[in-house]
PDB file of C-alpha atoms in Angstrom:
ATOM      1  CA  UNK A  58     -18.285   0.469  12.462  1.00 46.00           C
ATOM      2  CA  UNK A  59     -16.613  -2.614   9.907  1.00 48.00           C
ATOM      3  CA  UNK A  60     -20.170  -2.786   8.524  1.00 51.00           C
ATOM      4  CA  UNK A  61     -20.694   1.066   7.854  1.00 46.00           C
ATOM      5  CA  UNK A  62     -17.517   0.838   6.272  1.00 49.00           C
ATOM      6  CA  UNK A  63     -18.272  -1.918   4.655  1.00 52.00           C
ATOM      7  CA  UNK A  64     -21.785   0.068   3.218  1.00 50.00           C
ATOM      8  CA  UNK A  65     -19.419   3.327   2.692  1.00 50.00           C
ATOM      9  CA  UNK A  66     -17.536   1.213  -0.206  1.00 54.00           C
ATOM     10  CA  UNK A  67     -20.618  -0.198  -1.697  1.00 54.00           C
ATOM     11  CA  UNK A  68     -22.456   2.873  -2.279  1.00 51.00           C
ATOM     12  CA  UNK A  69     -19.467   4.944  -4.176  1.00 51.00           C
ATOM     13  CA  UNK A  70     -19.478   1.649  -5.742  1.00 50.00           C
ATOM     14  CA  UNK A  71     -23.445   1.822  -6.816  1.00 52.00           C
ATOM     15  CA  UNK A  72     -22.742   5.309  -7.440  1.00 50.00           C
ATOM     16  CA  UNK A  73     -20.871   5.024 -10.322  1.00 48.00           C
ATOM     17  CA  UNK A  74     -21.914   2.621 -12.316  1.00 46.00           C
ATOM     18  CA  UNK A  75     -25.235   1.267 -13.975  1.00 47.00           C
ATOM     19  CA  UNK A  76     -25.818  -2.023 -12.528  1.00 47.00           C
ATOM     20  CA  UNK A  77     -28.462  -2.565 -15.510  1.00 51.00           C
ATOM     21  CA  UNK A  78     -25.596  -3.217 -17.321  1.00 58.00           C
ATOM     22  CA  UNK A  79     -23.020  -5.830 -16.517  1.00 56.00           C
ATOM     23  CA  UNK A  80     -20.740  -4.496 -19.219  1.00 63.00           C
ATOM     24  CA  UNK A  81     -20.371  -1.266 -17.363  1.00 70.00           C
ATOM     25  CA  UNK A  82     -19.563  -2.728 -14.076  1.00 80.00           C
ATOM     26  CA  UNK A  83     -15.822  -1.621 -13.057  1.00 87.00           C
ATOM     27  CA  UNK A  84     -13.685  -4.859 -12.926  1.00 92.00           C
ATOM     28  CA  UNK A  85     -11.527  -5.762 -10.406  1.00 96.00           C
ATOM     29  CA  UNK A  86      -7.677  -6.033  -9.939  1.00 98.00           C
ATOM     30  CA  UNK A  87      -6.630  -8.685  -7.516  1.00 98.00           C
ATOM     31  CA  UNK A  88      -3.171  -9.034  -6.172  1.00 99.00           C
ATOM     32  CA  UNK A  89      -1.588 -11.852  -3.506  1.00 98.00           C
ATOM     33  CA  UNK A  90       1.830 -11.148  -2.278  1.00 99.00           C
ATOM     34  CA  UNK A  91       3.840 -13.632  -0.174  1.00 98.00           C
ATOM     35  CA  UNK A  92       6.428 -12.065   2.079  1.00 98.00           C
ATOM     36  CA  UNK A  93       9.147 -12.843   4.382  1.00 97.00           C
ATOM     37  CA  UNK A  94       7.990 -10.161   7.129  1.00 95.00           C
ATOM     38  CA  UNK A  95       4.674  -7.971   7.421  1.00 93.00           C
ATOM     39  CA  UNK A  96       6.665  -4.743   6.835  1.00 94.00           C
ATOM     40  CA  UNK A  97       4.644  -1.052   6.443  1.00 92.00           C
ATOM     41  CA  UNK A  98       6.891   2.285   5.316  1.00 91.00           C
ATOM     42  CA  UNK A  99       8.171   3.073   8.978  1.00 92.00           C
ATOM     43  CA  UNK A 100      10.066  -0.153   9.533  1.00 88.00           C
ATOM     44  CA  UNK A 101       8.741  -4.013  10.486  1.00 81.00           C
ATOM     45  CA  UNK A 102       5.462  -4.404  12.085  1.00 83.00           C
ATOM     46  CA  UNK A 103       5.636  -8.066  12.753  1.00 87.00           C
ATOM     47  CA  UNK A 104       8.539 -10.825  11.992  1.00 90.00           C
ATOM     48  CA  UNK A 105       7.894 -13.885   9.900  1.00 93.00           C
ATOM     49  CA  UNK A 106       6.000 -14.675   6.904  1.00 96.00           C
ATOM     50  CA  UNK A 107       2.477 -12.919   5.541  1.00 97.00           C
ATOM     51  CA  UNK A 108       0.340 -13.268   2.988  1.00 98.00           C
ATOM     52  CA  UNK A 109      -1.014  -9.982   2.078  1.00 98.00           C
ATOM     53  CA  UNK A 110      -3.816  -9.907  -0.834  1.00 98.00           C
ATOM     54  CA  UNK A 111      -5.509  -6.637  -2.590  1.00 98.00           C
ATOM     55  CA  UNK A 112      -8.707  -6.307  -4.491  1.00 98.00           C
ATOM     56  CA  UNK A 113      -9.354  -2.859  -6.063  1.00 98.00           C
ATOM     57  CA  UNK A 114     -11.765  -1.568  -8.644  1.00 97.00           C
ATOM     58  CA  UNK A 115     -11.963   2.107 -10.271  1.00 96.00           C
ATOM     59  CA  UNK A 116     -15.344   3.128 -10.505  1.00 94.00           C
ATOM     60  CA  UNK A 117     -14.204   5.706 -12.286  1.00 92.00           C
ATOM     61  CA  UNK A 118     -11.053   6.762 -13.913  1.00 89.00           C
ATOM     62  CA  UNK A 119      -9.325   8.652 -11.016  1.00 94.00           C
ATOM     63  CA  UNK A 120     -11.182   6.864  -8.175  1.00 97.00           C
ATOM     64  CA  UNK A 121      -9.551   3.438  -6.790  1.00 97.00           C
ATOM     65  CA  UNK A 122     -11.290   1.421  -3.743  1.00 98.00           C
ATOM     66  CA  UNK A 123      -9.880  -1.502  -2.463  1.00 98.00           C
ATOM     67  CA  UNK A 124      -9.622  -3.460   0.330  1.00 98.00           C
ATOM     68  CA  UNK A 125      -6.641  -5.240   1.558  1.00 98.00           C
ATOM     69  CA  UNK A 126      -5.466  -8.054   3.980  1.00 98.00           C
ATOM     70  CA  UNK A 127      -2.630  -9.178   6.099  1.00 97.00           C
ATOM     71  CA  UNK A 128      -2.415 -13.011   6.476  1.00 98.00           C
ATOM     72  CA  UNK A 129      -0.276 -13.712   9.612  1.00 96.00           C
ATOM     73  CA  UNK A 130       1.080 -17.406   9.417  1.00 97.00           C
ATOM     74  CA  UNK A 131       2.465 -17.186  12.866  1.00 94.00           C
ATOM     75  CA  UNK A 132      -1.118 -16.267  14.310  1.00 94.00           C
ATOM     76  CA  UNK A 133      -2.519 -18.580  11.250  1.00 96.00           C
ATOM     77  CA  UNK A 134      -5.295 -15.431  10.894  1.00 97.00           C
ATOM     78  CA  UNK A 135      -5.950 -12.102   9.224  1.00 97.00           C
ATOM     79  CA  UNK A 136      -4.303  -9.763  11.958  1.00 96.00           C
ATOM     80  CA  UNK A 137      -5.095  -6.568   9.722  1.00 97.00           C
ATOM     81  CA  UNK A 138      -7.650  -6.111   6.984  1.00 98.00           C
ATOM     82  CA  UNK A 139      -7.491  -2.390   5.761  1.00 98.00           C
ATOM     83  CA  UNK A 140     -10.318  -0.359   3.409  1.00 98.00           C
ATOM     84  CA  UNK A 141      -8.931   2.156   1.100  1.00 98.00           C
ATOM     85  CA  UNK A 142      -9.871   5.334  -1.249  1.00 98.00           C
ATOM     86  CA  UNK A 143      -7.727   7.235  -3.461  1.00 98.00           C
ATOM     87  CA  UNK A 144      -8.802  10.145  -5.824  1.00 98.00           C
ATOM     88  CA  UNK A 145      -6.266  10.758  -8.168  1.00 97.00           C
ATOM     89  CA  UNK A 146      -5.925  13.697 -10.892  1.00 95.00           C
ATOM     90  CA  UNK A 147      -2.766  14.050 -13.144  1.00 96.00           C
ATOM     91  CA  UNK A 148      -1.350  17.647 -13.431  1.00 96.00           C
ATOM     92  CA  UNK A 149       0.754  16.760 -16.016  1.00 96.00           C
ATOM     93  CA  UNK A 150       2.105  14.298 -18.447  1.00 94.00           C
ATOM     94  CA  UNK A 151       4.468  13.234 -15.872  1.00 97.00           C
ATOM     95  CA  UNK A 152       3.241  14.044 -11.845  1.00 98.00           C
ATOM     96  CA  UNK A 153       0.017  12.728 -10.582  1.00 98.00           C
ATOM     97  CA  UNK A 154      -1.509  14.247  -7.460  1.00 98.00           C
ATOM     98  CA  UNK A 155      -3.370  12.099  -5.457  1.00 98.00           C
ATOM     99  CA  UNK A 156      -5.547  12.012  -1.871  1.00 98.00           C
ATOM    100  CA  UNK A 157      -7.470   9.444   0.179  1.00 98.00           C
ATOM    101  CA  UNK A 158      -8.795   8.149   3.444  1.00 98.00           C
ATOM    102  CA  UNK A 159      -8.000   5.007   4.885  1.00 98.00           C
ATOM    103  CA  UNK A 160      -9.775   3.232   7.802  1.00 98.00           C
ATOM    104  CA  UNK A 161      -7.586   0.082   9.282  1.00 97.00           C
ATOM    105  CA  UNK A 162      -9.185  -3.118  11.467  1.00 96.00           C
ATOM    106  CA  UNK A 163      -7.551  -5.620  13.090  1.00 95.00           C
ATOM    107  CA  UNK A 164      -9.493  -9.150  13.628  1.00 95.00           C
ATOM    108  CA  UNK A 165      -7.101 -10.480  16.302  1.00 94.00           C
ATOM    109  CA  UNK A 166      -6.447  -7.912  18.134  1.00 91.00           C
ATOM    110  CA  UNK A 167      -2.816  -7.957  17.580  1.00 88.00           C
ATOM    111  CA  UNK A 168      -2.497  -4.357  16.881  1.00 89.00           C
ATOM    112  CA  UNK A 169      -5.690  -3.111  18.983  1.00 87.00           C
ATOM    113  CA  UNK A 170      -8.667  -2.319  17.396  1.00 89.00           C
ATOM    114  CA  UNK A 171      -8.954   0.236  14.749  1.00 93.00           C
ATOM    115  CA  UNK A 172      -6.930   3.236  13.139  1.00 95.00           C
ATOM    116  CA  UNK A 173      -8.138   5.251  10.510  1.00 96.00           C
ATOM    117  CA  UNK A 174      -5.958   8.100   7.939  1.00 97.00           C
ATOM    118  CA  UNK A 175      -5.884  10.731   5.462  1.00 98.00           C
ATOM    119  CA  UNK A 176      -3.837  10.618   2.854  1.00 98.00           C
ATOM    120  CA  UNK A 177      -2.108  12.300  -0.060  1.00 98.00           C
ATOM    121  CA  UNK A 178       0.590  11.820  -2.480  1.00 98.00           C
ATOM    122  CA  UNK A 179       2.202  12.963  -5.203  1.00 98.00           C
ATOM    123  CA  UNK A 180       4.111  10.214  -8.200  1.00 98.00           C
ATOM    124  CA  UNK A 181       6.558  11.456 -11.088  1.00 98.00           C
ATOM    125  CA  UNK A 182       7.627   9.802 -13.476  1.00 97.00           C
ATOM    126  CA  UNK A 183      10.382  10.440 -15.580  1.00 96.00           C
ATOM    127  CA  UNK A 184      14.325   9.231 -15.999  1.00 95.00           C
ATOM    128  CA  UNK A 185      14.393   8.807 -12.387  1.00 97.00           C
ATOM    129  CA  UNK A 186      10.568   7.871 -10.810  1.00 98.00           C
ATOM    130  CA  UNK A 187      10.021   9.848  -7.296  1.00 98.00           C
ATOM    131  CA  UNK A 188       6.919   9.456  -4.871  1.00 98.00           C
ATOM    132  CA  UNK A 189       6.279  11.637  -1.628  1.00 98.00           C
ATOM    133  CA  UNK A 190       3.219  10.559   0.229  1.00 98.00           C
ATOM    134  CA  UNK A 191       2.160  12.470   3.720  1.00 98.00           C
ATOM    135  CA  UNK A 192      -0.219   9.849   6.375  1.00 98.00           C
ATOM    136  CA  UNK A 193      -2.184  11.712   8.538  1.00 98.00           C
ATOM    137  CA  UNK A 194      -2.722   9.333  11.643  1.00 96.00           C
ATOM    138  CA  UNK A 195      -6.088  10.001  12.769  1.00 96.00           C
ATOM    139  CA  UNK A 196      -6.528  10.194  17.039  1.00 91.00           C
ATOM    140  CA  UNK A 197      -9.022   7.978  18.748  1.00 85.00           C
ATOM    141  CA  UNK A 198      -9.528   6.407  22.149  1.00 74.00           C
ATOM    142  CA  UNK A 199      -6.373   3.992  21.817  1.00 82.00           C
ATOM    143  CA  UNK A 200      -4.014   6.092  19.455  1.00 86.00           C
ATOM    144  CA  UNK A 201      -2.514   9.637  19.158  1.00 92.00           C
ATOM    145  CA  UNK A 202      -2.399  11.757  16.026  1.00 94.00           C
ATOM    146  CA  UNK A 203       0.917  11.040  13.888  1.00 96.00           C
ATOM    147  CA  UNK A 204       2.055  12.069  10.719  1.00 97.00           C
ATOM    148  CA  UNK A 205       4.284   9.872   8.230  1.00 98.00           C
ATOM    149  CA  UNK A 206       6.278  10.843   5.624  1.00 98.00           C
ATOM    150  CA  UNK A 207       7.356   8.637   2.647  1.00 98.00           C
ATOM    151  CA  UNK A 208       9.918   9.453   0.430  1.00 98.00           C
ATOM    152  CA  UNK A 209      11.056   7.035  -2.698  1.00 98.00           C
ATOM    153  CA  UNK A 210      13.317   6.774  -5.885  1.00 98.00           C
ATOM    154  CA  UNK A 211      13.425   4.539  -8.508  1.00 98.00           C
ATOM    155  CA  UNK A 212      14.426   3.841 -12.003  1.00 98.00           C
ATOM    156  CA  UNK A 213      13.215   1.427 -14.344  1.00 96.00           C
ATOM    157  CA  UNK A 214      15.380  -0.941 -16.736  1.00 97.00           C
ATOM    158  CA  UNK A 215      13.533  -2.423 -19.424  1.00 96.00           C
ATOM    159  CA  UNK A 216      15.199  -6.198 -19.822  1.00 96.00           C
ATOM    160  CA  UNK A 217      12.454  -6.796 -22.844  1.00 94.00           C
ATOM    161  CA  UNK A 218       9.451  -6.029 -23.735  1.00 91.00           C
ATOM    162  CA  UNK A 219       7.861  -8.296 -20.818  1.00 95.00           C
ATOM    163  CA  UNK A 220      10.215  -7.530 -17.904  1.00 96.00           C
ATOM    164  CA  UNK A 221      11.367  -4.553 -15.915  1.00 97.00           C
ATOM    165  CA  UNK A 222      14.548  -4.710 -13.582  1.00 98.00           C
ATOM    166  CA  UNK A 223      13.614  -1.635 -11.204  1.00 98.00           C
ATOM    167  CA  UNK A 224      16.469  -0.789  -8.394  1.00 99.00           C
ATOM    168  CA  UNK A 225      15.137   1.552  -5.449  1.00 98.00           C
ATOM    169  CA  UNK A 226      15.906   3.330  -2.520  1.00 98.00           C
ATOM    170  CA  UNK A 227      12.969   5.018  -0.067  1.00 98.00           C
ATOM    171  CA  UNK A 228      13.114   6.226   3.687  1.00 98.00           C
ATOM    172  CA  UNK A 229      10.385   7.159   6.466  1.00 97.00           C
ATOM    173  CA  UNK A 230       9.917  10.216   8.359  1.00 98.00           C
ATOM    174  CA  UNK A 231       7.615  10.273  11.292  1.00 97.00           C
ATOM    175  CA  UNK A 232       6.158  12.832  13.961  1.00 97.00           C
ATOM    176  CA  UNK A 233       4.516  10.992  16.919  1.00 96.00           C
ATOM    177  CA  UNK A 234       3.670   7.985  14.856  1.00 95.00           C
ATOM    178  CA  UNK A 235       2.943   4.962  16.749  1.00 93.00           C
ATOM    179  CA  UNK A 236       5.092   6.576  19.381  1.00 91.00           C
ATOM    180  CA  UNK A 237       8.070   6.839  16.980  1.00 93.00           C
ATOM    181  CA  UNK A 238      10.191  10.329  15.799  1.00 96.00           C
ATOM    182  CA  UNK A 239      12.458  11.132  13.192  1.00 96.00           C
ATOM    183  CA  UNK A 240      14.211   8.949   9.998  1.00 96.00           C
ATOM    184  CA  UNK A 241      12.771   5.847  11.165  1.00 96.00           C
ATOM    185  CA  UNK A 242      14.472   3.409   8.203  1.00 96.00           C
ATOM    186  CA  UNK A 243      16.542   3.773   4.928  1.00 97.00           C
ATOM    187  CA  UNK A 244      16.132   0.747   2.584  1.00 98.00           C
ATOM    188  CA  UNK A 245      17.794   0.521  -0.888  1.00 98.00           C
ATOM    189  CA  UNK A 246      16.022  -3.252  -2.755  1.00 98.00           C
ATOM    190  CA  UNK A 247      15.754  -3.918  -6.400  1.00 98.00           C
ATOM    191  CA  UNK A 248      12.777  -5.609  -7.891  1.00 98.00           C
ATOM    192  CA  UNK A 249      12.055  -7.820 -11.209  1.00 98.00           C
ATOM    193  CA  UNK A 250       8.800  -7.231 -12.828  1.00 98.00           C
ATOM    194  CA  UNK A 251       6.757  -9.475 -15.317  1.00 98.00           C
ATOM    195  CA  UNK A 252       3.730  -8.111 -17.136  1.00 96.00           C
ATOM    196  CA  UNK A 253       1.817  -9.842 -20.112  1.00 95.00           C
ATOM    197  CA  UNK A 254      -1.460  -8.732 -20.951  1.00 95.00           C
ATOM    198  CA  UNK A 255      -3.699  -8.374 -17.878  1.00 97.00           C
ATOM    199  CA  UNK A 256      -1.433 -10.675 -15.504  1.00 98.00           C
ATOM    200  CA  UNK A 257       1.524  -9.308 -13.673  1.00 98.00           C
ATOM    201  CA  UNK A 258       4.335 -10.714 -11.487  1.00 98.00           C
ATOM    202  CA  UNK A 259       6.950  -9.530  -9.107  1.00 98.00           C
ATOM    203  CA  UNK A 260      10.050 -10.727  -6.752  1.00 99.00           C
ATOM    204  CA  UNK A 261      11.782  -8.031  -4.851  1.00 98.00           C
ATOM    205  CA  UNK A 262      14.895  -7.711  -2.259  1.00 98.00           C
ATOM    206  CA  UNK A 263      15.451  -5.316   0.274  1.00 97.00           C
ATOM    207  CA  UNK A 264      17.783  -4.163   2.909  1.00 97.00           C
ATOM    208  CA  UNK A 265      15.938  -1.895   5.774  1.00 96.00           C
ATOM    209  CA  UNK A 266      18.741   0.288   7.823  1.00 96.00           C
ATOM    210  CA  UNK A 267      17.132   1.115  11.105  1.00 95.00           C
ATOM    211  CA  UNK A 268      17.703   4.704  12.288  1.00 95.00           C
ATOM    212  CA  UNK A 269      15.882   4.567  15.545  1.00 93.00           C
ATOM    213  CA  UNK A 270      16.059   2.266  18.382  1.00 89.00           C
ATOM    214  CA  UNK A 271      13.177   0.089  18.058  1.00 88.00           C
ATOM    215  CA  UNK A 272      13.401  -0.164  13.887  1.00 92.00           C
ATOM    216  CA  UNK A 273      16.386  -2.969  13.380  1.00 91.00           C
ATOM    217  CA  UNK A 274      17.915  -3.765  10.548  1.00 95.00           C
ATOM    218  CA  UNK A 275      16.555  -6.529   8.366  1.00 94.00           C
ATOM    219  CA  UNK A 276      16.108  -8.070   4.850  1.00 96.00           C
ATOM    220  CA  UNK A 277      13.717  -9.262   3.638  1.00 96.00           C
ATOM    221  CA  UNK A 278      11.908 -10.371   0.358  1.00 98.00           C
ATOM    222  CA  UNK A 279       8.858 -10.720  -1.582  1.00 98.00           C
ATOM    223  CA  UNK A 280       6.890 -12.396  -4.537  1.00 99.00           C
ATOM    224  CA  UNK A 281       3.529 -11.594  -5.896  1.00 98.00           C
ATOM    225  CA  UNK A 282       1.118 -12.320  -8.622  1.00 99.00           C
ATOM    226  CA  UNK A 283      -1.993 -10.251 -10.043  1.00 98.00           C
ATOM    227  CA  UNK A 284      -4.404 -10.274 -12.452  1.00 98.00           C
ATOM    228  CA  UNK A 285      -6.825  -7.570 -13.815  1.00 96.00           C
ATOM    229  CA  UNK A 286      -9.923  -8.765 -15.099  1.00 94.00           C
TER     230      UNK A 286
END
C-alpha cells in the first residue's frame, strides 16, 4: 500500500508538469519544526519532544502535495509519516475553499498501522482570520469512522515589515474519533513570525484546556524554520 501511495504522488506529480523542462518543474517548500510534544487538533498524541518536517510542492496553482513526518525522540524513530493532497479554489478575495485526502502510516507501530481521511476546509481572512476544517476518519480493519471538527481564530500584528506577532485561540470537536466525543480541547497560544524572502521562521506558545477525560491540560511550545526554493 506505502508504495502505491508512494506512485499515487508521483504521477499527479508527472502530470503536471513537463519534465523536458527543468524550469517548469514545481519547487518545493520544506519545513522542520521542533516541538515540545507531538500534539494533532484533538489534544496530545504523545508526550515529549518531536521533530516534525514537511515537504510540499504545487504542481499547480490550487493543488499542494506533500508529505510529512513525525520524529519521535523518545522512540529515536519516525512513529508517523503522513501523505497529503489539498485542492484549493478561492471564492473570494478573502475565503478560500479547500478539500483533500490524506492517507497516514506509522513505521513503529506506535499508533497501529494505517489511517487514511477526507478532508475539507474553509480559511478567511480579514480583521480577524477564521478557519473551519471537517476530517472525515476513514473505517478500516483496526479503526472506526470519526469525524473532527476544527475551529480557529486569529489576528495578525504586524511588528515590521519582517515580523508578525499573531495571538490565537482554536478548539476540537469530535464524533467517534479515536474513541473520543464532544469539545475535546480549548487552547488560546500566540506565535512570532519571521519571513524574508523565500525563508521563514516561527516560535509559538500554547496552553491546551482539556475538556474530556483523557485530553489533560498542557503547554507546550514550538520553533520552526522553512525555506521555499
Amino acid at each position: 500500500m506505502k508504495k502505491l501511495i508512494k506512485l499515487l504522488f508521483a504521477s499527479l506529480l508527472f502530470q503536471f508538469t513537463d519534465i523536458g523542462k527543468t524550469e517548469d518543474l514545481p519547487k518545493p517548500y520544506i519545513q522542520t519544526t521542533l516541538t515540545s510534544d507531538y500534539m494533532a487538533p484533538q489534544g496530545a498524541v504523545a508526550d515529549g519532544k518531536s521533530r516534525q518536517d514537511w515537504i510540499s510542492v504545487n504542481p499547480t496553482k490550487n493543488l499542494t502535495l506533500g508529505i510529512w513526518e513525525n520524529y519521535s525522540f523518545k522512540e529515536h524513530a519516525v512513529n508517523d509519516r503522513d501523505y497529503v493532497s489539498s485542492l484549493g479554489v478561492p471564492i473570494n478575495s478573502n475565503l478560500t475553499a479547500s478539500v483533500g485526502f490524506q492517507y497516514w502510516t506509522y513505521p513503529t507501530g506506535s499508533f497501529g498501522n494505517f489511517d487514511s481521511a477526507e478532508t475539507a476546509s474553509l480559511q478567511y481572512s480579514g480583521l480577524i482570520d477564521g478557519e473551519l476544517k471537517y476530517t472525515h476518519l476513514n473505517r478500516d480493519s483496526q479503526t472506526e469512522r470519526g469525524e473532527r471538527v476544527q475551529a480557529g481564530l486569529s489576528k495578525t500584528i504586524n511588528l515590521t515589515k519582517d515580523f508578525l506577532l499573531k495571538p490565537f485561540l482554536s478548539t476540537c470537536y469530535v464524533d467517534n474519533y479515536y474513541g473520543l466525543n464532544g469539545f475535546s480541547q480549548v487552547t488560546p497560544g500566540i506565535s512570532l513570525n519571521l519571513s524574508k524572502g523565500n525563508f521563514n521562521a516561527s516560535a509559538s506558545a500554547s496552553t491546551q484546556k482539556g475538556l474530556v477525560d483523557s485530553i489533560k491540560d498542557k503547554s507546550y511550545w514550538s520553533v520552526s524554520v522553512g525555506y521555499q526554493f
